[in-house]
Short mmCIF file of C-alpha atoms in Angstrom, two decimals:
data_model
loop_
_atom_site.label_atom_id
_atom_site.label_comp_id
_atom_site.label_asym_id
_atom_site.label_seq_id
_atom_site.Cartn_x
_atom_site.Cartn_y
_atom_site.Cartn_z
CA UNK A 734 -45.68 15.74 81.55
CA UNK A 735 -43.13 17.10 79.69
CA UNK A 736 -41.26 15.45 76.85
CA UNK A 737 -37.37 15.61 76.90
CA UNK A 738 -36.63 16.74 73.33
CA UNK A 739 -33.82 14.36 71.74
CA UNK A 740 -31.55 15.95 68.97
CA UNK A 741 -32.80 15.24 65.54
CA UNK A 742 -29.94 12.74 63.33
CA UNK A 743 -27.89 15.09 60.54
CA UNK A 744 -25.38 14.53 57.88
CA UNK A 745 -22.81 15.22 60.62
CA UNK A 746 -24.25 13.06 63.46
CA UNK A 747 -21.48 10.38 61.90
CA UNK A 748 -18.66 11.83 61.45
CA UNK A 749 -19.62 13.69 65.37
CA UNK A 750 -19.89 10.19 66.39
CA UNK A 751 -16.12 8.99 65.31
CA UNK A 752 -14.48 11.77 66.14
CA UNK A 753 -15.78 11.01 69.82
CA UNK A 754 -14.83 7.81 69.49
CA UNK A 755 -11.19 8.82 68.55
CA UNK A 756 -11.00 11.42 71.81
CA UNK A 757 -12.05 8.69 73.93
CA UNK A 758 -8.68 6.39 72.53
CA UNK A 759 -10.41 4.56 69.85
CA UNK A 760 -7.49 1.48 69.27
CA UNK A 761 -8.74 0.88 65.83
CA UNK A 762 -7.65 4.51 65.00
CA UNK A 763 -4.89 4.95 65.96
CA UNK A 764 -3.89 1.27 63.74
CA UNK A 765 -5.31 2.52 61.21
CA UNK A 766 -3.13 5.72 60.79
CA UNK A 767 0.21 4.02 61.85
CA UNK A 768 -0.08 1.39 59.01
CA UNK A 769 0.37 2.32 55.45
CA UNK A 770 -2.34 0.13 53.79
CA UNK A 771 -2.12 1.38 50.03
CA UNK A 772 1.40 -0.40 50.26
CA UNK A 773 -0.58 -4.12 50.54
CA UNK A 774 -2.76 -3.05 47.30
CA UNK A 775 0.05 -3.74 44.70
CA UNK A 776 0.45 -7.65 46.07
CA UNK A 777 -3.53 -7.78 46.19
CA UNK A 778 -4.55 -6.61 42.99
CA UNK A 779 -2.22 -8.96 41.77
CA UNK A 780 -4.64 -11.92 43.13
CA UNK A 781 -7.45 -9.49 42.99
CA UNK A 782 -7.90 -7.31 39.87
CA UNK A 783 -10.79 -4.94 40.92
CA UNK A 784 -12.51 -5.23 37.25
CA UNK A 785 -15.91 -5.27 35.88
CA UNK A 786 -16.57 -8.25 33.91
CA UNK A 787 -17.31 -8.71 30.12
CA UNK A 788 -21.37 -8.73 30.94
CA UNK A 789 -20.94 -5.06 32.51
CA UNK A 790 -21.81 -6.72 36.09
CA UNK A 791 -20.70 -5.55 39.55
CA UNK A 792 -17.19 -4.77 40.14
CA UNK A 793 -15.24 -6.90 42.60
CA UNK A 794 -14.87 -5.43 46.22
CA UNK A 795 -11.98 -3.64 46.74
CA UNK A 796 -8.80 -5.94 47.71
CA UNK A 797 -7.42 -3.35 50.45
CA UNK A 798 -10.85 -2.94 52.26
CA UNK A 799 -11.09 -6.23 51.85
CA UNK A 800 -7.82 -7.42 53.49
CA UNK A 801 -8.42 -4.78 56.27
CA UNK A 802 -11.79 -6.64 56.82
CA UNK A 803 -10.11 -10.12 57.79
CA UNK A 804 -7.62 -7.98 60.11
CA UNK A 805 -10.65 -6.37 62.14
CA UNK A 806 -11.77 -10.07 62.03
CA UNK A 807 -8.83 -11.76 63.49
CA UNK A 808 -8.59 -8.76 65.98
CA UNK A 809 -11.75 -9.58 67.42
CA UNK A 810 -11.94 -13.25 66.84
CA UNK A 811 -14.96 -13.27 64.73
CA UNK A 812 -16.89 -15.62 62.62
CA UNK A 813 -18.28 -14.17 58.82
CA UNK A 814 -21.80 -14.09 59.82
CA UNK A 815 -20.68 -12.10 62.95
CA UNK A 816 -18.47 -9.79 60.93
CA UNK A 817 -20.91 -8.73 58.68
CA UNK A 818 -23.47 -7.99 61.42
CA UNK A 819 -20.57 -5.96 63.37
CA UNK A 820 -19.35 -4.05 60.17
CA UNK A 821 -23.33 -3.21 59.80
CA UNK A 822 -24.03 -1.96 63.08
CA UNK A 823 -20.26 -0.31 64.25
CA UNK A 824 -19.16 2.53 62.84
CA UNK A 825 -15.48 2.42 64.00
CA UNK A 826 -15.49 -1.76 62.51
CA UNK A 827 -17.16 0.52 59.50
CA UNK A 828 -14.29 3.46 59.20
CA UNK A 829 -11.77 1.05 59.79
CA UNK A 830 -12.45 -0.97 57.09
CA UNK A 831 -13.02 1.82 54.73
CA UNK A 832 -16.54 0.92 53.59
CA UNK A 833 -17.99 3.95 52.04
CA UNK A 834 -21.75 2.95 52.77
CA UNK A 835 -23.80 0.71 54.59
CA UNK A 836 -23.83 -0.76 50.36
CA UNK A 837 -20.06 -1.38 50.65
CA UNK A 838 -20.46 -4.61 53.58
CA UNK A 839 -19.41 -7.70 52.39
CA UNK A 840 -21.59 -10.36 53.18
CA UNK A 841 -20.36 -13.42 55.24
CA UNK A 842 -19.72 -15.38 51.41
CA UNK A 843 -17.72 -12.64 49.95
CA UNK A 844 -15.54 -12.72 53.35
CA UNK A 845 -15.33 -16.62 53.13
CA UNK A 846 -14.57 -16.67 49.47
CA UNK A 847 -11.59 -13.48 49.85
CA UNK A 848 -9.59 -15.86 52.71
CA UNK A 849 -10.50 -18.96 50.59
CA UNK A 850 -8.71 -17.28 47.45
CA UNK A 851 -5.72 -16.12 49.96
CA UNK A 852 -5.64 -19.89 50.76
CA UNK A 853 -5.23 -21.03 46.76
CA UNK A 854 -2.80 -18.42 45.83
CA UNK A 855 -0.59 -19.28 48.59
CA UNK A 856 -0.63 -15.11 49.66
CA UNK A 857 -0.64 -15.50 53.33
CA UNK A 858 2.95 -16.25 53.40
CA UNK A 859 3.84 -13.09 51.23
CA UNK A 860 2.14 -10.66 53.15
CA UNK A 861 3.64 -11.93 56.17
CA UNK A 862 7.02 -11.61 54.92
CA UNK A 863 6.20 -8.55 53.40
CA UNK A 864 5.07 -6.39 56.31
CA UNK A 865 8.31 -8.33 58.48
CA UNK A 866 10.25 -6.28 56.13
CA UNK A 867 8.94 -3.23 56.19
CA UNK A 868 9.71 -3.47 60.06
CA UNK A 869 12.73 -4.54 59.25
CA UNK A 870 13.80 -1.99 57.32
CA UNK A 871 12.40 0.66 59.89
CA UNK A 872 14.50 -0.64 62.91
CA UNK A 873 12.18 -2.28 64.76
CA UNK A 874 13.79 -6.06 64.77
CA UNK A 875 17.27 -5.88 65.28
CA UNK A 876 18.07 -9.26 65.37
CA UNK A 877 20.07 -9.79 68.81
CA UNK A 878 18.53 -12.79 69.78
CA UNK A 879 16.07 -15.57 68.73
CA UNK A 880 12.93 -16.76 70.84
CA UNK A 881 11.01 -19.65 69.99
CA UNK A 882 8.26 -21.56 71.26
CA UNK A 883 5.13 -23.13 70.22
CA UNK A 884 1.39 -22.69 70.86
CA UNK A 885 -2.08 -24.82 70.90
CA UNK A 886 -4.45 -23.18 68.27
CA UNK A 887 -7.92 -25.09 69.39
CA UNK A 888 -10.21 -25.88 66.60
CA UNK A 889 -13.68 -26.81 66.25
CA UNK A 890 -13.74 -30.52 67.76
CA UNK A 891 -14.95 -33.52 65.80
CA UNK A 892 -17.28 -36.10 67.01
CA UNK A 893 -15.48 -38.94 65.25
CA UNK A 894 -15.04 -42.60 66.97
CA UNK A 895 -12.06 -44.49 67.81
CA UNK A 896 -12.30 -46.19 64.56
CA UNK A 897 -12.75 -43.39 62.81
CA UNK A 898 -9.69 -41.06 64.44
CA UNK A 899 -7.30 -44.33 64.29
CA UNK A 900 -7.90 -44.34 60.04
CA UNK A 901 -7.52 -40.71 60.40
CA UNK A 902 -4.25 -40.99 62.21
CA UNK A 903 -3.48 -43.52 59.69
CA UNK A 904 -3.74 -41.26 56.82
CA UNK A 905 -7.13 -42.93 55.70
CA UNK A 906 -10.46 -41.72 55.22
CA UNK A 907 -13.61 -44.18 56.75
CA UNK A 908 -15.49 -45.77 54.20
CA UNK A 909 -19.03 -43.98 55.46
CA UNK A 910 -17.17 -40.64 54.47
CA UNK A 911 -16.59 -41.18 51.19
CA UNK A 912 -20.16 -42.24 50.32
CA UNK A 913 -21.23 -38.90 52.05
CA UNK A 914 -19.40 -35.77 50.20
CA UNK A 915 -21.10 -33.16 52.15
CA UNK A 916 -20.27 -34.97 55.73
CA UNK A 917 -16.47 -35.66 54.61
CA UNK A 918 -16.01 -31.89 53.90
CA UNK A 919 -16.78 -30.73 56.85
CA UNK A 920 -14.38 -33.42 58.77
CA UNK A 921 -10.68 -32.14 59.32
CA UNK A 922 -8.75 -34.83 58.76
CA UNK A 923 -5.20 -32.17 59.57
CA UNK A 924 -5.92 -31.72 63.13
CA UNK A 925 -4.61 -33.76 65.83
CA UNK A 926 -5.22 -34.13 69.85
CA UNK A 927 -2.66 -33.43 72.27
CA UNK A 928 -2.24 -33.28 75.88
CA UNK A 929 -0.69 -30.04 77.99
CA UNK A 930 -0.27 -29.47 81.86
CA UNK A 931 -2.99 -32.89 82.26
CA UNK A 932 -5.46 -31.49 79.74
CA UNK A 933 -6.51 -32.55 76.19
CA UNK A 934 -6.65 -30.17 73.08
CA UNK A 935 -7.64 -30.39 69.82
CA UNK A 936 -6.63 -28.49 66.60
CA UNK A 937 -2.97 -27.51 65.44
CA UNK A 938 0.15 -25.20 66.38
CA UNK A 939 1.33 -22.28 65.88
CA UNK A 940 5.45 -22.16 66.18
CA UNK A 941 7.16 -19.19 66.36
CA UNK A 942 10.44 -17.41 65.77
CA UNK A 943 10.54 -13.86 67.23
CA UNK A 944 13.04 -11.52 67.44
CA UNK A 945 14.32 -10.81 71.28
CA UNK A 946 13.95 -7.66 71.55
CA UNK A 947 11.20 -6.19 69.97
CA UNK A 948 9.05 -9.47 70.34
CA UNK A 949 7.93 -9.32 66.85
CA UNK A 950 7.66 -12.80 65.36
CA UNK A 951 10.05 -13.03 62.60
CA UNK A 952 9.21 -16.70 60.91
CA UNK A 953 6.21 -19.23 61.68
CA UNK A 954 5.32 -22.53 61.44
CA UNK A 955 2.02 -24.38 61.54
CA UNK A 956 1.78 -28.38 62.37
CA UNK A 957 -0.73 -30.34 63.22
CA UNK A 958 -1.06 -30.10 67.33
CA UNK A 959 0.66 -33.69 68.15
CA UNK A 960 3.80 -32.20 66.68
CA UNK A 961 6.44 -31.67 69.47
CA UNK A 962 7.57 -28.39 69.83
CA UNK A 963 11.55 -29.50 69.10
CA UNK A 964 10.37 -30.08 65.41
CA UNK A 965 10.19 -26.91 64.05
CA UNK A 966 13.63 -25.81 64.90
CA UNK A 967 15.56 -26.90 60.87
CA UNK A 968 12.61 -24.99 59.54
CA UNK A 969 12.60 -21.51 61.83
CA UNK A 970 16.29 -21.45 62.37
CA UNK A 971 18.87 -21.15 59.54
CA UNK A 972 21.69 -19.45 57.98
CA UNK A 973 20.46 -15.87 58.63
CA UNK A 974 20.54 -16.49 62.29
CA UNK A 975 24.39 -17.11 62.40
CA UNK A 976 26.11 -14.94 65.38
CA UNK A 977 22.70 -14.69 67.58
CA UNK A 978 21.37 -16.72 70.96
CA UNK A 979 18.34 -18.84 70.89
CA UNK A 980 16.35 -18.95 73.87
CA UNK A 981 13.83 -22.14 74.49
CA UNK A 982 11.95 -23.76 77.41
CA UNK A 983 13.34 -27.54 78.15
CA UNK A 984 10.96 -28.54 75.32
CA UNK A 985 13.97 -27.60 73.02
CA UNK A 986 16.84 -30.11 74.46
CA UNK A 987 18.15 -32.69 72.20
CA UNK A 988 21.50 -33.57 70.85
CA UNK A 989 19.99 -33.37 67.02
CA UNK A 990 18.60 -29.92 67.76
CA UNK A 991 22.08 -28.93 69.38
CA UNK A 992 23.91 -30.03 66.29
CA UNK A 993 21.58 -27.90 64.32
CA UNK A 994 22.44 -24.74 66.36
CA UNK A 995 26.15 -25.41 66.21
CA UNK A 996 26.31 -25.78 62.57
CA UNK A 997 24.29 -22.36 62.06
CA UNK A 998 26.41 -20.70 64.47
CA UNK A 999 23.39 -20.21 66.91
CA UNK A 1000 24.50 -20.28 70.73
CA UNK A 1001 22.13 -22.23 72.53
CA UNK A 1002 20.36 -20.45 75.34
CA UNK A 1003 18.08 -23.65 75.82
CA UNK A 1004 16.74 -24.34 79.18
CA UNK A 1005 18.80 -27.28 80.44
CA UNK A 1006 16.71 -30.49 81.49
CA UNK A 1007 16.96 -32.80 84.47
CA UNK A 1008 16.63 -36.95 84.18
CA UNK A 1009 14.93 -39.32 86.44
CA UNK A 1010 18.37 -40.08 87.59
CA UNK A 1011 19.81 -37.31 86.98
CA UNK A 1012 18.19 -34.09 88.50
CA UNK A 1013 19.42 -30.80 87.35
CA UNK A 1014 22.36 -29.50 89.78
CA UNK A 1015 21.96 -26.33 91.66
CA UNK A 1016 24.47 -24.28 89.39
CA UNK A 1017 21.97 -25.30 86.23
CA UNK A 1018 19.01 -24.27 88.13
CA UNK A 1019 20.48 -20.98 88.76
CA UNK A 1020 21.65 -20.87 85.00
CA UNK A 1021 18.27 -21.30 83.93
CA UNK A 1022 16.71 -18.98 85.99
CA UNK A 1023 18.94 -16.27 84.23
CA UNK A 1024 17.95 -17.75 81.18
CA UNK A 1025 13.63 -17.20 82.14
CA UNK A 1026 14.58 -13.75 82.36
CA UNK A 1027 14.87 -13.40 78.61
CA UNK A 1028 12.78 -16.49 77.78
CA UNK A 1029 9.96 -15.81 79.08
CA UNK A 1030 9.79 -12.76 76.29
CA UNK A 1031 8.24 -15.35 74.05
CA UNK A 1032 5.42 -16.17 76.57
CA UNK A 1033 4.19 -12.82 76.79
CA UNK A 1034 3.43 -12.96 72.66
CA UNK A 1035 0.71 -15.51 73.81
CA UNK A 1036 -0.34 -14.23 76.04
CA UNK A 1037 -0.94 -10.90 73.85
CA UNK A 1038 -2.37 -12.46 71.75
CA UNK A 1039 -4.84 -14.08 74.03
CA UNK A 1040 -5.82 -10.67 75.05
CA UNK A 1041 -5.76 -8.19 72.46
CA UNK A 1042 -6.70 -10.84 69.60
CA UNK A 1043 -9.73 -12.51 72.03
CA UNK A 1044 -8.29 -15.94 72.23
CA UNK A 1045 -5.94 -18.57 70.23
CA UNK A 1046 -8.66 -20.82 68.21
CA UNK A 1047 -9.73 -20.93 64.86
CA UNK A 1048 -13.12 -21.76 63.40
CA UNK A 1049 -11.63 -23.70 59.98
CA UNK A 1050 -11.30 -27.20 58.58
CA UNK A 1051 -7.71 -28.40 57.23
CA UNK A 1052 -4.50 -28.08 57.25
CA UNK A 1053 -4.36 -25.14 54.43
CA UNK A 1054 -6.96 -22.94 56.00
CA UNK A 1055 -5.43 -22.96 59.65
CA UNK A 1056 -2.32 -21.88 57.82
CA UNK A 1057 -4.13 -18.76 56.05
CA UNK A 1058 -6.57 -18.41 59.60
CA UNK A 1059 -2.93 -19.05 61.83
CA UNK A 1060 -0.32 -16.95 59.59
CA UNK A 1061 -3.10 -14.14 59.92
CA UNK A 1062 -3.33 -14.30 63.35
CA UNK A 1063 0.78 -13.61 63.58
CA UNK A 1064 0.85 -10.97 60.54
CA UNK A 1065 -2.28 -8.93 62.95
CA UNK A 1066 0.07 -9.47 66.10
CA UNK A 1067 3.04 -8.03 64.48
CA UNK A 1068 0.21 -5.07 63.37
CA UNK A 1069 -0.85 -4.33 66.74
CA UNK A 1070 2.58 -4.68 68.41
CA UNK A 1071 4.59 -2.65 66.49
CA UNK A 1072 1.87 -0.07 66.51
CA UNK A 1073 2.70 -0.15 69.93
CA UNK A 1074 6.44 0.12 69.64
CA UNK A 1075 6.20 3.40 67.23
CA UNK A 1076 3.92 4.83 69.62
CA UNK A 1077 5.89 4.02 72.66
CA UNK A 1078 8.76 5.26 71.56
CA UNK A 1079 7.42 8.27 70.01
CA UNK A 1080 8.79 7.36 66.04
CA UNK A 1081 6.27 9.36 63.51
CA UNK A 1082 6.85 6.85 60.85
CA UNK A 1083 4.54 4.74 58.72
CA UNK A 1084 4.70 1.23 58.80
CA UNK A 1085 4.16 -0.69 55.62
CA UNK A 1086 4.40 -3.63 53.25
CA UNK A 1087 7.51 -4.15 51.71
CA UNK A 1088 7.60 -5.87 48.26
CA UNK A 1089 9.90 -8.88 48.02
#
């Protein structure tokens, strides 16, 4: 019997391999050329000096390959160990990144320690505001209208007893914890259950403020998941929304948060509400179906992100880490959906971090 001769492996085989991948609509290309990611590297180096220290040891890895690596992460919904092994074995996880080498991977530690030092310098929130205004400033929120609404982030689920989640809820820690360091660190005493549509969830939320049109989210807040959606509204909405319409599900209704609008000069496009005794009359059911129309915008953000970022749910203890794991998730969003936009509306432009 004959043997089928397979093609000896060459110094081209790889580069053969990607530029396959790109023919066949490689997604991680085509993000990778629309964003300008040297623009990130001044904010970075700033928390990140890529150095060699005083005993002539390994320099750090760099911040910008870095930073990209926590994007591909949060695009596929990925724990560290699992990152490293996909960044090993993938070549487009491995061009996107902009690892030189198989000797270029961060291990799962270096990936944990980069978001950890996000986390302490507070740098989440920058380069979320930064990359909102390089959008900004090329046309891609126009600010005609405000959507917001809230979302259940699911986080890894405790095994605590009633005891133990009433001193929790309480603001207290049970005394067995604090004899046991290592078993109180790895208790998150931030996140909070909740009920939606009859079932019970367990981790935080993630409240938005996005821009009508474009559906970019323009502002974000992150709360524990008992929080009620209404409560975010005096931190998302301000002065800089003066002249435009907020649209809201029913979850939004409330003299206070009315007041709030009015004094902002915000018109309220907020889904009325019906009472026990007082059902919702057939002209305000029609009014609010007009209102879905634009409404329902918001949903489809979700739901996006859902899809294209494999699920809403984080894999982090505390308050301060869903923030960093949370405000990523939105920052990669607005990545991926303005992508999108550019590319659907056939703008050659670059889109980029602008500094503050």
């Amino acid at each position: 019997m004959r043997k089928i001769q397979r093609s000896e492996s060459n110094l081209f085989e790889r580069e053969d391999q990607l530029a396959r991948l790109e023919n066949l609509g490689d997604s991680l290309t085509r993000l990778n050329k629309a964003i300008q990611w040297e623009s990130f590297r001044g904010k970075l180096e700033e928390v990140f000096p890529v150095e060699i220290g005083p005993q002539g040891g390994r320099p750090r890895k760099d911040p910008v390959m870095m930073f990209k690596v926590l994007v591909l992460q949060r695009l596929y919904n990925l724990g560290d160990h699992e990152m490293e092994f996909q960044l090993a074995d993938r070549a487009s996880f491995l061009r996107f990144s902009g690892c030189r080498s198989i000797r270029d991977i961060p291990d799962e530690k270096t990936i944990w320690l980069f978001r950890e030092q996000i986390k302490q310098a507070g740098l989440i929130d920058e380069l979320f505001d930064g990359y909102k205004a390089g959008l900004a400033k090329a046309g891609l929120i126009v600010n005609e209208g405000i959507l917001v609404d809230a979302s259940i982030v699911e986080a890894p689920r405790q095994r605590n007893n009633r005891e133990e989640n009433q001193l929790i809820k309480d603001g207290q820690t049970p005394e067995e914890w604090k004899d046991k360091p290592a078993k109180n660190r790895q208790k998150d005493k931030d996140a909070r259950w909740t009920q939606k549509h009859g079932k019970n969830h367990y981790g935080y939320k993630d409240h938005v403020k996005a821009d009508e049109k474009s559906k970019l989210i323009i502002d974000y807040q992150v709360t524990p998941a008992s929080e009620h959606d209404s409560q975010s509204v005096p931190e998302l909405i301000g002065e800089q929304d003066r002249g435009q319409s907020l649209h809201a599900d029913s979850a939004y209704v409330g003299p206070t948060i009315e007041e709030h609008l009015k004094s902002h000069g915000v018109k309220n496009q907020v889904h009325e509400k019906g009472a026990r005794n007082r059902p919702l009359t057939e002209e305000q059911k029609a009014r609010n179906t007009e209102k879905s129309r634009t409404r329902a915008r918001v949903e489809h953000i979700f739901g996006q992100m859902t899809m294209q970022l494999k699920g809403i749910s984080i894999r982090t203890i505390g308050l301060d880490r869903a923030s960093v794991q949370i405000g990523l998730m939105n920052l990669v969003y607005n990545m991926v959906r303005s992508e999108y936009l550019v590319r659907n509306q056939g703008i050659r432009m670059s889109l980029q971090y602008v500094r503050q």
